[in-house]
Amino acid sequence: MGYIMLGGAIIAEILGTTAMKYSDGFSRLWPSAVTITGYVIAFTLLAQTLKTVEVGTAYAIWAGVGTATIAAIGMAFLGETANAAKVLGVLLVIAGVIVLNLGGSH
């Protein structure tokens, strides 16, 4: 159940961050509201996740998957440049999450 809540936290964070791009510095109401709501949901679900998943593992997955996904969304849909260094960086983030999870919970 912890990993399901973690997945929800990741989705909420991705939605909140994407909406932040459109909030124009929090000057637009609806994107700002989606950003705030997304982050409240994300942190609430992350806090619930920590009841059953180790903090290092949960945070690594949450931050890593969120970062990699937002970088990919930026490059694919928001007109951000995609170059070898950025793609390598995203792959390294993903690799880091995998390596941390190979240590697993004991």
CSV table of C-alpha atoms in Angstrom, one decimal:
chain,number,residue,atom,x,y,z
A,1,MET,CA,0.0,0.0,0.0
A,2,GLY,CA,2.9,2.3,0.7
A,3,TYR,CA,4.1,2.2,-2.8
A,4,ILE,CA,0.7,2.9,-4.2
A,5,MET,CA,0.5,6.1,-2.1
A,6,LEU,CA,4.1,6.9,-3.2
A,7,GLY,CA,2.9,6.6,-6.8
A,8,GLY,CA,0.0,9.0,-6.1
A,9,ALA,CA,2.5,11.4,-4.4
A,10,ILE,CA,4.6,11.3,-7.5
A,11,ILE,CA,1.7,12.0,-9.9
A,12,ALA,CA,0.5,14.8,-7.7
A,13,GLU,CA,3.9,16.4,-7.6
A,14,ILE,CA,4.3,16.1,-11.4
A,15,LEU,CA,0.9,17.7,-11.9
A,16,GLY,CA,1.7,20.5,-9.4
A,17,THR,CA,5.1,21.2,-11.0
A,18,THR,CA,3.7,21.2,-14.5
A,19,ALA,CA,0.9,23.6,-13.4
A,20,MET,CA,3.5,25.8,-11.8
A,21,LYS,CA,5.0,26.4,-15.3
A,22,TYR,CA,1.7,27.9,-16.4
A,23,SER,CA,1.1,29.9,-13.1
A,24,ASP,CA,3.2,32.7,-14.4
A,25,GLY,CA,4.9,33.3,-11.1
A,26,PHE,CA,1.7,32.5,-9.2
A,27,SER,CA,-0.1,35.4,-11.0
A,28,ARG,CA,-2.6,33.1,-12.7
A,29,LEU,CA,-5.3,31.7,-10.4
A,30,TRP,CA,-6.1,28.3,-11.7
A,31,PRO,CA,-2.6,27.0,-12.5
A,32,SER,CA,-1.6,28.4,-9.1
A,33,ALA,CA,-4.4,26.6,-7.4
A,34,VAL,CA,-3.5,23.3,-9.1
A,35,THR,CA,0.1,23.8,-8.1
A,36,ILE,CA,-0.7,24.3,-4.4
A,37,THR,CA,-3.3,21.5,-4.4
A,38,GLY,CA,-0.8,19.1,-6.2
A,39,TYR,CA,1.9,19.8,-3.6
A,40,VAL,CA,-0.4,19.5,-0.6
A,41,ILE,CA,-1.6,16.1,-2.0
A,42,ALA,CA,2.0,15.0,-2.8
A,43,PHE,CA,3.3,15.8,0.7
A,44,THR,CA,0.3,14.3,2.4
A,45,LEU,CA,0.7,11.0,0.4
A,46,LEU,CA,4.5,11.0,0.9
A,47,ALA,CA,3.9,11.4,4.7
A,48,GLN,CA,1.6,8.4,4.6
A,49,THR,CA,4.1,6.5,2.6
A,50,LEU,CA,6.7,6.9,5.3
A,51,LYS,CA,4.6,4.8,7.7
A,52,THR,CA,5.6,1.7,5.7
A,53,VAL,CA,8.5,2.6,3.4
A,54,GLU,CA,12.0,3.7,4.6
A,55,VAL,CA,12.5,7.5,4.2
A,56,GLY,CA,15.6,7.2,2.1
A,57,THR,CA,14.0,4.8,-0.3
A,58,ALA,CA,10.7,6.7,-0.5
A,59,TYR,CA,12.3,10.1,-1.0
A,60,ALA,CA,14.8,8.8,-3.6
A,61,ILE,CA,12.0,7.3,-5.6
A,62,TRP,CA,9.7,10.4,-5.2
A,63,ALA,CA,12.4,12.9,-6.1
A,64,GLY,CA,14.1,10.8,-8.8
A,65,VAL,CA,11.0,9.7,-10.7
A,66,GLY,CA,9.5,13.2,-10.3
A,67,THR,CA,12.7,14.9,-11.6
A,68,ALA,CA,13.1,12.5,-14.5
A,69,THR,CA,9.5,12.8,-15.5
A,70,ILE,CA,9.4,16.6,-15.3
A,71,ALA,CA,12.6,16.9,-17.3
A,72,ALA,CA,11.1,14.6,-20.0
A,73,ILE,CA,7.9,16.6,-20.1
A,74,GLY,CA,9.9,19.8,-20.4
A,75,MET,CA,11.9,18.4,-23.3
A,76,ALA,CA,8.9,16.7,-25.0
A,77,PHE,CA,6.1,19.1,-24.5
A,78,LEU,CA,7.3,22.5,-23.2
A,79,GLY,CA,9.9,23.4,-25.8
A,80,GLU,CA,12.9,22.9,-23.6
A,81,THR,CA,16.1,21.8,-25.3
A,82,ALA,CA,16.9,18.1,-25.4
A,83,ASN,CA,20.6,17.4,-25.7
A,84,ALA,CA,22.9,14.6,-24.9
A,85,ALA,CA,23.8,16.1,-21.5
A,86,LYS,CA,20.2,16.4,-20.4
A,87,VAL,CA,19.3,12.9,-21.5
A,88,LEU,CA,22.3,11.5,-19.8
A,89,GLY,CA,21.4,13.4,-16.6
A,90,VAL,CA,17.9,12.0,-16.7
A,91,LEU,CA,19.3,8.5,-17.2
A,92,LEU,CA,21.7,9.0,-14.3
A,93,VAL,CA,18.8,10.0,-12.0
A,94,ILE,CA,16.9,6.9,-13.0
A,95,ALA,CA,20.0,4.8,-12.5
A,96,GLY,CA,20.5,6.3,-9.0
A,97,VAL,CA,17.0,5.4,-8.0
A,98,ILE,CA,17.5,1.9,-9.2
A,99,VAL,CA,20.8,1.5,-7.4
A,100,LEU,CA,19.3,2.8,-4.1
A,101,ASN,CA,16.4,0.4,-4.5
A,102,LEU,CA,18.8,-2.5,-5.1
A,103,GLY,CA,19.9,-2.0,-1.5
A,104,GLY,CA,16.3,-2.5,-0.5
A,105,SER,CA,14.7,-2.5,2.9
A,106,HIS,CA,15.9,-5.1,5.3
